[in-house]
Each structure stands twice: as structure tokens, then as C-alpha cells.
Short mmCIF file of C-alpha atoms in Angstrom, two decimals:
data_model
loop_
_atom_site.label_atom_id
_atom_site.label_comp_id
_atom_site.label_asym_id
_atom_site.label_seq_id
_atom_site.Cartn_x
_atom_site.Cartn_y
_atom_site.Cartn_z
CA UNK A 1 6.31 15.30 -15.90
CA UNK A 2 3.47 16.66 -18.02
CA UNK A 3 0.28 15.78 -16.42
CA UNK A 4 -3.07 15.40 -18.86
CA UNK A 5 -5.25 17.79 -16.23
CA UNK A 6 -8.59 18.14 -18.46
CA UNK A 7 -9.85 15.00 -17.03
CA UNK A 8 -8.66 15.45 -13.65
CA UNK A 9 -10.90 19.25 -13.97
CA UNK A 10 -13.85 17.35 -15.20
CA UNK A 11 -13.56 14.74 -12.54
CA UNK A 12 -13.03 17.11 -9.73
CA UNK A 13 -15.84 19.21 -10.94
CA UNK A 14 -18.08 16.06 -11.07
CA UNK A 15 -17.35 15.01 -7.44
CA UNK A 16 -18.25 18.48 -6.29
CA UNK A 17 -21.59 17.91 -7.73
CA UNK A 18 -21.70 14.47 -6.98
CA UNK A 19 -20.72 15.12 -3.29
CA UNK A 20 -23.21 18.10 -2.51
CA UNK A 21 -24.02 18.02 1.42
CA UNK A 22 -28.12 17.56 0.50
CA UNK A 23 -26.90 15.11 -2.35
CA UNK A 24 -24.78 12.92 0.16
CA UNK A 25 -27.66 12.10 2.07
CA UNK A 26 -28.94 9.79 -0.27
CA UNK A 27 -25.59 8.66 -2.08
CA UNK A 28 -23.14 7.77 0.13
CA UNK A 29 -24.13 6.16 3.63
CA UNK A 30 -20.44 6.67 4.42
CA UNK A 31 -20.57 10.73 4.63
CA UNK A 32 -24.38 9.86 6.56
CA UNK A 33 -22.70 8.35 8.84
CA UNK A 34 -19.32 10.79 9.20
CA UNK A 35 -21.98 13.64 9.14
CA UNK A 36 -24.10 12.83 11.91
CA UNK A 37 -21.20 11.10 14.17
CA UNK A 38 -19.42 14.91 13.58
CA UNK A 39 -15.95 12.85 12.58
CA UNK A 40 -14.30 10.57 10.10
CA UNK A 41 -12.76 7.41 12.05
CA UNK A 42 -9.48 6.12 9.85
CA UNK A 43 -7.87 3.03 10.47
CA UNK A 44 -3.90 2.55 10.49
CA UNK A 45 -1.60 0.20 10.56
CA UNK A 46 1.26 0.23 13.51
CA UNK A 47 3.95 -1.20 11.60
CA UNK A 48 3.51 -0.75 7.75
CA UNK A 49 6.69 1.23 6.89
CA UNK A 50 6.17 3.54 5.14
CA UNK A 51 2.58 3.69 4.66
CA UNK A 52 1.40 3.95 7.76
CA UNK A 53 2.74 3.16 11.42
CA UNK A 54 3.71 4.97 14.37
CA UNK A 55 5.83 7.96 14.68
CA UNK A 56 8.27 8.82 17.76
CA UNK A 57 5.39 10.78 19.27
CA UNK A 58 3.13 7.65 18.67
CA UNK A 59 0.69 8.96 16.50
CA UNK A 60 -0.06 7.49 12.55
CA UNK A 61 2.67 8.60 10.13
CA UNK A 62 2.88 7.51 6.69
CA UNK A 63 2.43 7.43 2.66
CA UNK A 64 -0.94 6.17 3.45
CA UNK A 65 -1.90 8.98 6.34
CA UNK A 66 -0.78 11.88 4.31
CA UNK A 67 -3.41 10.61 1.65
CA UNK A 68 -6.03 9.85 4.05
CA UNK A 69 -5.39 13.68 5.31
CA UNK A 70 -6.19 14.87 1.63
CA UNK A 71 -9.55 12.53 1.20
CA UNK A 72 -10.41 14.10 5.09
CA UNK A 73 -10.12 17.86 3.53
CA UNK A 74 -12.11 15.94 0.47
CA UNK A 75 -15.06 15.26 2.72
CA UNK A 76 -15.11 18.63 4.35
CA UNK A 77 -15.35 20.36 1.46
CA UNK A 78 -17.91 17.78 0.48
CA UNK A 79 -20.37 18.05 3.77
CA UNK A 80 -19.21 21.88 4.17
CA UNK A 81 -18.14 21.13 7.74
CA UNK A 82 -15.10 22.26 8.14
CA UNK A 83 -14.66 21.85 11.85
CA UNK A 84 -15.14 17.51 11.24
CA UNK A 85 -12.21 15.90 13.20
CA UNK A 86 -10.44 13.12 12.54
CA UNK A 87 -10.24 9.57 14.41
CA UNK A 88 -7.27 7.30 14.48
CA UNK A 89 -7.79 2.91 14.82
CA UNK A 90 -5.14 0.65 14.74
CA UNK A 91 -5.93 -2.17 12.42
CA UNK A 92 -4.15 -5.09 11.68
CA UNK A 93 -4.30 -8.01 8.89
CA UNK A 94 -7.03 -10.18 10.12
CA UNK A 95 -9.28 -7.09 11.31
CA UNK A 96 -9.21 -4.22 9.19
CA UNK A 97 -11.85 -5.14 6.57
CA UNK A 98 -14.25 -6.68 9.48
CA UNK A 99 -13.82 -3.37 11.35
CA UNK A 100 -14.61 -1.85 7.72
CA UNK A 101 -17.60 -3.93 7.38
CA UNK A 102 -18.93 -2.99 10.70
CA UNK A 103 -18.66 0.44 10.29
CA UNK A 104 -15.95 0.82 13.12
CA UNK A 105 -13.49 2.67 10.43
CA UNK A 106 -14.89 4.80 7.98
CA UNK A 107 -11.41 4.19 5.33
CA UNK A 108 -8.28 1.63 5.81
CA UNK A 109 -5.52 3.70 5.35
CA UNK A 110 -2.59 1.25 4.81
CA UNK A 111 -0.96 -1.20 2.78
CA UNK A 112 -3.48 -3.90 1.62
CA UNK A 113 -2.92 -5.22 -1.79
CA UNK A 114 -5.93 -4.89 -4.40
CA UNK A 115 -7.01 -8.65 -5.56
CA UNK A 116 -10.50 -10.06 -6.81
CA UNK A 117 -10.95 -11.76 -3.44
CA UNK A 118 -11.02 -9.48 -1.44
CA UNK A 119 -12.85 -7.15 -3.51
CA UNK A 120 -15.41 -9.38 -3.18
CA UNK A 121 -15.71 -7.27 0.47
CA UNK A 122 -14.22 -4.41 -0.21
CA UNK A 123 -14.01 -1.44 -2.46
CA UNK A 124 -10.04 0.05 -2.88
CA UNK A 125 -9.06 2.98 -4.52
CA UNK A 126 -6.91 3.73 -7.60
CA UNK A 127 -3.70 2.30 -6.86
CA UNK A 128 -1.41 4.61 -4.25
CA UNK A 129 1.37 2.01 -4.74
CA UNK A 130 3.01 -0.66 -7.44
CA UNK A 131 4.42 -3.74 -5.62
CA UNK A 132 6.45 -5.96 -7.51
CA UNK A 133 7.85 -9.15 -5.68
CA UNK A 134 11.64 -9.50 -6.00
CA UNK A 135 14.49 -12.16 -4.22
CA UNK A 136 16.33 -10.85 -1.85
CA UNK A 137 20.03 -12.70 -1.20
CA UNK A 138 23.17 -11.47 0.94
CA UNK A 139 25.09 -9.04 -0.77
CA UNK A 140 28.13 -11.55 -0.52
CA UNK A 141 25.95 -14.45 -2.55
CA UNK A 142 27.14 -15.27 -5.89
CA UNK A 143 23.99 -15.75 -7.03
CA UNK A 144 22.78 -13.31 -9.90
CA UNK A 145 19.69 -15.42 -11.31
CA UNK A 146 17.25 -18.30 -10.20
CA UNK A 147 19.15 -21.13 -11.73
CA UNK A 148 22.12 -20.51 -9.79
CA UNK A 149 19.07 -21.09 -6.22
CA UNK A 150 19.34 -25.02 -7.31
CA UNK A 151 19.47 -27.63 -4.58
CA UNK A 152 19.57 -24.85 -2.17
CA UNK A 153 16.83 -23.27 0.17
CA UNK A 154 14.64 -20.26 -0.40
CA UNK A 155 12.22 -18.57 2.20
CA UNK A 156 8.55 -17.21 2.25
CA UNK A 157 6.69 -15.32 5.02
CA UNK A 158 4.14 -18.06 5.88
CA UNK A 159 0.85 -16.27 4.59
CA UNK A 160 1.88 -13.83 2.27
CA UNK A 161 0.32 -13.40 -1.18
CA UNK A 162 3.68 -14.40 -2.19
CA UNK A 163 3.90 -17.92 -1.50
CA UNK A 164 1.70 -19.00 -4.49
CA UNK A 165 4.02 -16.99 -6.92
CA UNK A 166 7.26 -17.79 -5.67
CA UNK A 167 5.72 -21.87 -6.36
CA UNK A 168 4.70 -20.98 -9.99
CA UNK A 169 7.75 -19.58 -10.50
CA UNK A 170 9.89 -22.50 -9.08
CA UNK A 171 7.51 -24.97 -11.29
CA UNK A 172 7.95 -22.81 -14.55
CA UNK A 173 11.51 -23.06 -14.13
CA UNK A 174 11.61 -26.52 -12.79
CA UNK A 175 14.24 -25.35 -10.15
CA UNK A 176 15.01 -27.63 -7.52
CA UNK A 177 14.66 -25.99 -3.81
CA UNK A 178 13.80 -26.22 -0.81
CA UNK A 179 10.77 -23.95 -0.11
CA UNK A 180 10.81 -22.74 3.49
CA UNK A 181 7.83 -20.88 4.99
CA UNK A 182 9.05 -17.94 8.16
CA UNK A 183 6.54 -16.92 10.40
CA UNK A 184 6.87 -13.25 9.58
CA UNK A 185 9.20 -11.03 7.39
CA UNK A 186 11.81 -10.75 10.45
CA UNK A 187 12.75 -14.23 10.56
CA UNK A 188 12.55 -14.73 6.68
CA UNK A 189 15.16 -11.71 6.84
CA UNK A 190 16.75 -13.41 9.72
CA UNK A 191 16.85 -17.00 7.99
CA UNK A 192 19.02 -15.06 5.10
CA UNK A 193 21.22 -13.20 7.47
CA UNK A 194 22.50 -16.56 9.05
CA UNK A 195 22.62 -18.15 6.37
CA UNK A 196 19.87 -20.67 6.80
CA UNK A 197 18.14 -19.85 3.50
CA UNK A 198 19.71 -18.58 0.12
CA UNK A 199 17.03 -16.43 -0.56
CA UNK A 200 13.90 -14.52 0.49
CA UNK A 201 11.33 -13.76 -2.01
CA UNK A 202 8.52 -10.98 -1.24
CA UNK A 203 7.45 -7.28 -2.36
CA UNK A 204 9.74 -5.07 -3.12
CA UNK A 205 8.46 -2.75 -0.46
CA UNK A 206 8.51 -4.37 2.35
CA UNK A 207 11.70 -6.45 1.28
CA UNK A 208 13.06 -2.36 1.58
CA UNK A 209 11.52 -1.98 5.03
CA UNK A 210 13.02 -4.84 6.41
CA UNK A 211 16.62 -4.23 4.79
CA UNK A 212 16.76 -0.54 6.22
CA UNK A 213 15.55 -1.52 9.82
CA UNK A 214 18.35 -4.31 10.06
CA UNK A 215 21.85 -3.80 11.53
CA UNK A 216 23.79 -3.64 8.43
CA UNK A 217 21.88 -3.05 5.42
CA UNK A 218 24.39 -3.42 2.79
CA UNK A 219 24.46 -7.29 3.75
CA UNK A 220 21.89 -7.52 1.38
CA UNK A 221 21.08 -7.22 -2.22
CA UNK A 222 18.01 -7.60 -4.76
CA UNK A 223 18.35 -9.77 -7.93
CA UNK A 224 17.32 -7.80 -10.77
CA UNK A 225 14.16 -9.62 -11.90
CA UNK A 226 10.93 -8.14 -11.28
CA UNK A 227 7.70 -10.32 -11.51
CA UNK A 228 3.54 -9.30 -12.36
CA UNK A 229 2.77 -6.36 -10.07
CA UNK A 230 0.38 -5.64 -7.06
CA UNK A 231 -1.70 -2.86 -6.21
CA UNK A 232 -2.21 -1.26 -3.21
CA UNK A 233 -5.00 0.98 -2.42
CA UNK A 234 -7.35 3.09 0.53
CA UNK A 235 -9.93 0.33 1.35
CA UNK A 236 -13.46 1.42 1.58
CA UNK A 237 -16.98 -0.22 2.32
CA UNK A 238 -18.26 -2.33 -1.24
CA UNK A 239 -21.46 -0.64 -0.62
CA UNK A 240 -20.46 2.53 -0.71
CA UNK A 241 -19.29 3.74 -4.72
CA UNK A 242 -20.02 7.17 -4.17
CA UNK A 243 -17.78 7.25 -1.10
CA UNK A 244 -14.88 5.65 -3.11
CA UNK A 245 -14.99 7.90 -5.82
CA UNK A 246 -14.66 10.69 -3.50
CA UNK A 247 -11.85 9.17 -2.12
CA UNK A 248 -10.44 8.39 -5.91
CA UNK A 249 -10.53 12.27 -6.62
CA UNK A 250 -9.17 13.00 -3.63
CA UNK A 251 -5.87 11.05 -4.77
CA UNK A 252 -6.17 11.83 -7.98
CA UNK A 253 -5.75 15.35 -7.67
CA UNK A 254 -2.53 14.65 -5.72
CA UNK A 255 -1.29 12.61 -8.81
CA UNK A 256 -2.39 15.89 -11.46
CA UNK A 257 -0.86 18.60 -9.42
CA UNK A 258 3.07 16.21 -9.02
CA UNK A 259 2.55 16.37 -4.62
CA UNK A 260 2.03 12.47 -4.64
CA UNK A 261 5.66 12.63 -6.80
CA UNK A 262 6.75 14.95 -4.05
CA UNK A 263 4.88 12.47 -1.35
CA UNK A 264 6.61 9.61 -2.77
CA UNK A 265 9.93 11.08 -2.61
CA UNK A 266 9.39 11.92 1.17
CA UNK A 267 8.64 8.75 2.20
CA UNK A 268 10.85 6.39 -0.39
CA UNK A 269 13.83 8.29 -1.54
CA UNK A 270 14.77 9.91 2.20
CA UNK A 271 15.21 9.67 5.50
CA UNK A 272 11.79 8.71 7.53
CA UNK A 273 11.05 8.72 10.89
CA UNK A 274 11.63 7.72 13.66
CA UNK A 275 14.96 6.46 13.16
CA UNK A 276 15.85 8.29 9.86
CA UNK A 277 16.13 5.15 7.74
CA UNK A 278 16.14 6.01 3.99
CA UNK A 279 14.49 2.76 1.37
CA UNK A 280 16.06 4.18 -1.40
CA UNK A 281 13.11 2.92 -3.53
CA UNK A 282 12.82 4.97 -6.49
CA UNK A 283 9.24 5.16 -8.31
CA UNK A 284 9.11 2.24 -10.52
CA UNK A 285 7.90 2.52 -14.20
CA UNK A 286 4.72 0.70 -12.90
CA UNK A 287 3.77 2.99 -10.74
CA UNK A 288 4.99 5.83 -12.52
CA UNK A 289 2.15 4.13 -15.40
CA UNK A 290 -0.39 4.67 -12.84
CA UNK A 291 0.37 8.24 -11.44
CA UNK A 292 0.10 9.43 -15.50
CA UNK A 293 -3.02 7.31 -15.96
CA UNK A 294 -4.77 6.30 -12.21
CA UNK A 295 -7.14 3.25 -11.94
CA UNK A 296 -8.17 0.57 -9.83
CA UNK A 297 -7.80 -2.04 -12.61
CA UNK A 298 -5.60 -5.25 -11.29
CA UNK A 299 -3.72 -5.54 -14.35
CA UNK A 300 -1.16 -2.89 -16.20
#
């Protein structure tokens, strides 16, 4: 793929200006703080295949970690302290943008979708992945389109960003289901394994995740439509642009120079650790959009 590097030049030349170790001191409080602390403090998910989440040795692995690991060099180069170590904490849903906040983690290095709530708190990145939500029904199920769900029941993880499309969606279409709310993606996945639910409707990702962690994968199947994207980014303090655009070049220059194609391979189109499970997820035209042209922007 032929990659438009001008901008990326002019951009990487910027943020070595921008990011001078006197200029830092007044810009970004972030590299302040990673400066005089002597490391930058990252914070990971356990279980958010395959961004980030523990290897066999126990230690972060992931989409997400290798990027962090390029915005880590980033901010070496930036505070000419080469010898700055790195800090892993394990976040999870309800306190990785407090910890954020507080200045416990420096950058959230996972899977957290980009909306206009939560940037509200938050700063993310350009987008590192393009989620679109998509049904998921045994591979035995006759059904090939929505219509064919009516009368039965379909299945949401209770709390996902998900449940409010998967309503529109039913209401556009004036299908008539049962709408059935799982506690977690396991027992949504579960629910359509036994049968107790015709359907399970959630990102395309982590629809993949679960499918390749269960006992027989080829029980399942996706139905063909795709719905509005989602964006997921590295989350970073609000406060804080220059650190964020720091952390933008950082991935950007991944995108320019094909290793996040190469990156997204590794962790999408083959076998991952620890127990060698391959997604087969290949890069969708969405996100394919994005790695030619990066931004933050919600929309395509």
C-alpha cells in the first residue's frame, strides 16, 4: 500500500520540536511528571484479547502493548532519557479513566471505544482499531438476515455500548424479539451455544475473541451485515494535548512505515499466545480508511 509520507515527515518533525526536553516542561504535565518520577506507568487490561492481556509468562501482551512500546521509545527520544523504564497497571472497565485522572497511569493501553462521553474525561488517540458490531448465530442456524430473528430471542452483554444499537436496529426494522441482556460476553456466547438465544449481537472483535477461545469454534458463524463503526484508541489525560499528540505521532509513524499492517497481521490474522488461537479477522476497509488517513474523528 502506498503510504502519503510528506505529512507524516512534517508531523514527526513538528513533535520533535514540539517535544524538546526544556520545551516539555511547560507543555505537557504528563512528560513533568514521567520525567521527574524517572518512568512511564501504562495501564493494561488482563483479558482484552488481543489488545492487551496476559501472556503465559504473565506479563502485558497485546495490539495495544506493542503500541504503547513505540509511544515509550516516543517519550525517550522526547525527554532524551533513554534509560526511563516502563511500569505495568492492570486496569479494568470501571477504573481505568479514574486511575487516568489521578495520575496513577500515565496512558490506557487497551481497548476502550472513542465516544463524546467519555471524551468529555478523556483524550484518545487516532484510532488503533475499527469495531463494527455484527450477529453472531450457530453455524447450523438457518438464519442469513434479521427478518428471519422474528419471534425468537437475541442476546446482549448487559452494559455494552451495544445494547442501544442492537434496540434501534430492532425498532427500525420493527422485528419482533425477545431482547435478552448476559452478564458478560461468556454467557451471551454460552446462551447461543445451548441454544437459549438465536443470536448474539456485539463487536466484531471481541465476538472473534470469544469464538476462538470456545471449544469448537466452527459452531459459530457471523451474518454478513456490518453496522456504523467504533473507534478504539490509547486513552490519555484531557488536560494534557501536547502529551496526546506525542502519542498520535508515535502511532502514526507505525501506520506510514506498513509495521502497524505487519502488527495487525500478528495479532489478527495468526496464531497468538498463549494458547495459539488464530481470529482470523482480516483488516476491514474501515480501518484500512484510517491507517491511509489517521484521526481521532468519531465518524468515517
Amino acid at each position: 500500500m502506498i503510504r502519503k509520507c510528506m505529512p507524516t515527515l512534517a508531523i514527526t518533525a513538528l513533535s520533535l520540536a514540539m517535544f524538546d526536553v526544556h520545551a516539555s516542561r511547560a507543555a505537557s504535565p504528563t512528560l513533568e511528571k514521567i520525567r521527574e518520577l524517572g518512568k512511564i506507568t501504562f495501564g493494561y487490561r488482563e483479558a482484552s484479547v488481543p489488545f492487551a492481556y496476559l501472556g503465559a509468562d504473565q506479563k502485558p501482551t497485546g495490539l495495544s502493548i506493542d503500541l504503547c512500546a513505540a509511544v515509550a521509545d516516543k517519550i525517550r527520544a522526547a525527554l532524551r532519557k533513554p534509560e526511563l523504564a516502563t511500569d505495568y497497571v492492570a486496569v479494568d472497565a470501571s477504573n481505568r479513566i479514574p486511575l487516568l485522572q489521578n495520575g496513577t497511569i500515565d496512558i490506557e493501553c487497551g481497548s476502550t471505544t472513542n465516544t463524546a462521553e467519555r471524551q468529555k474525561q478523556v483524550s484518545f488517540s487516532i484510532a488503533t482499531y475499527v469495531a463494527s458490531p455484527r450477529w453472531l448465530v450457530a453455524a447450523s442456524s438457518p438464519v442469513t438476515e434479521l427478518k428471519q430473528l422474528e419471534g425468537q430471542t437475541i442476546v446482549v452483554t448487559q452494559g455494552s455500548l451495544n445494547l442501544g444499537g442492537a434496540q434501534k436496529i430492532i425498532a427500525e426494522q420493527q422485528l419482533k424479539v425477545t431482547m435478552a441482556q448476559a452478564k458478560d460476553h461468556a454467557e451471551s456466547i454460552l446462551m447461543l451455544r445451548t441454544g437459549r438465544a438465536a443470536a448474539w449481537f456485539e463487536d466484531d472483535i471481541l465476538v472473534a475473541g470469544m469464538v476462538a477461545n470456545s471449544p469448537d469454534p466452527k459452531a459459530f458463524r457471523m451474518l454478513a451485515a456490518t453496522y456504523a463503526p467504533t473507534y478504539y484508541g490509547l486513552v490519555t489525560r484531557r488536560e494534557d494535548p501536547e502529551f496526546k499528540a506525542l502519542v498520535d505521532a508515535a502511532i502514526r509513524e507505525k501506520m506510514a512505515s506498513g509495521e502497524f499492517d505487519r502488527l495487525y497481521t500478528k495479532w489478527f490474522e495468526q496464531p497468538i499466545p498463549p494458547k495459539g488461537q488464530n481470529l482470523l479477522l482480516p483488516m476491514s476497509e474501515a480501518m484500512k480508511a484510517r491507517v491511509a488517513a489517521p484521526s481521532d474523528a468519531l465518524t468515517p
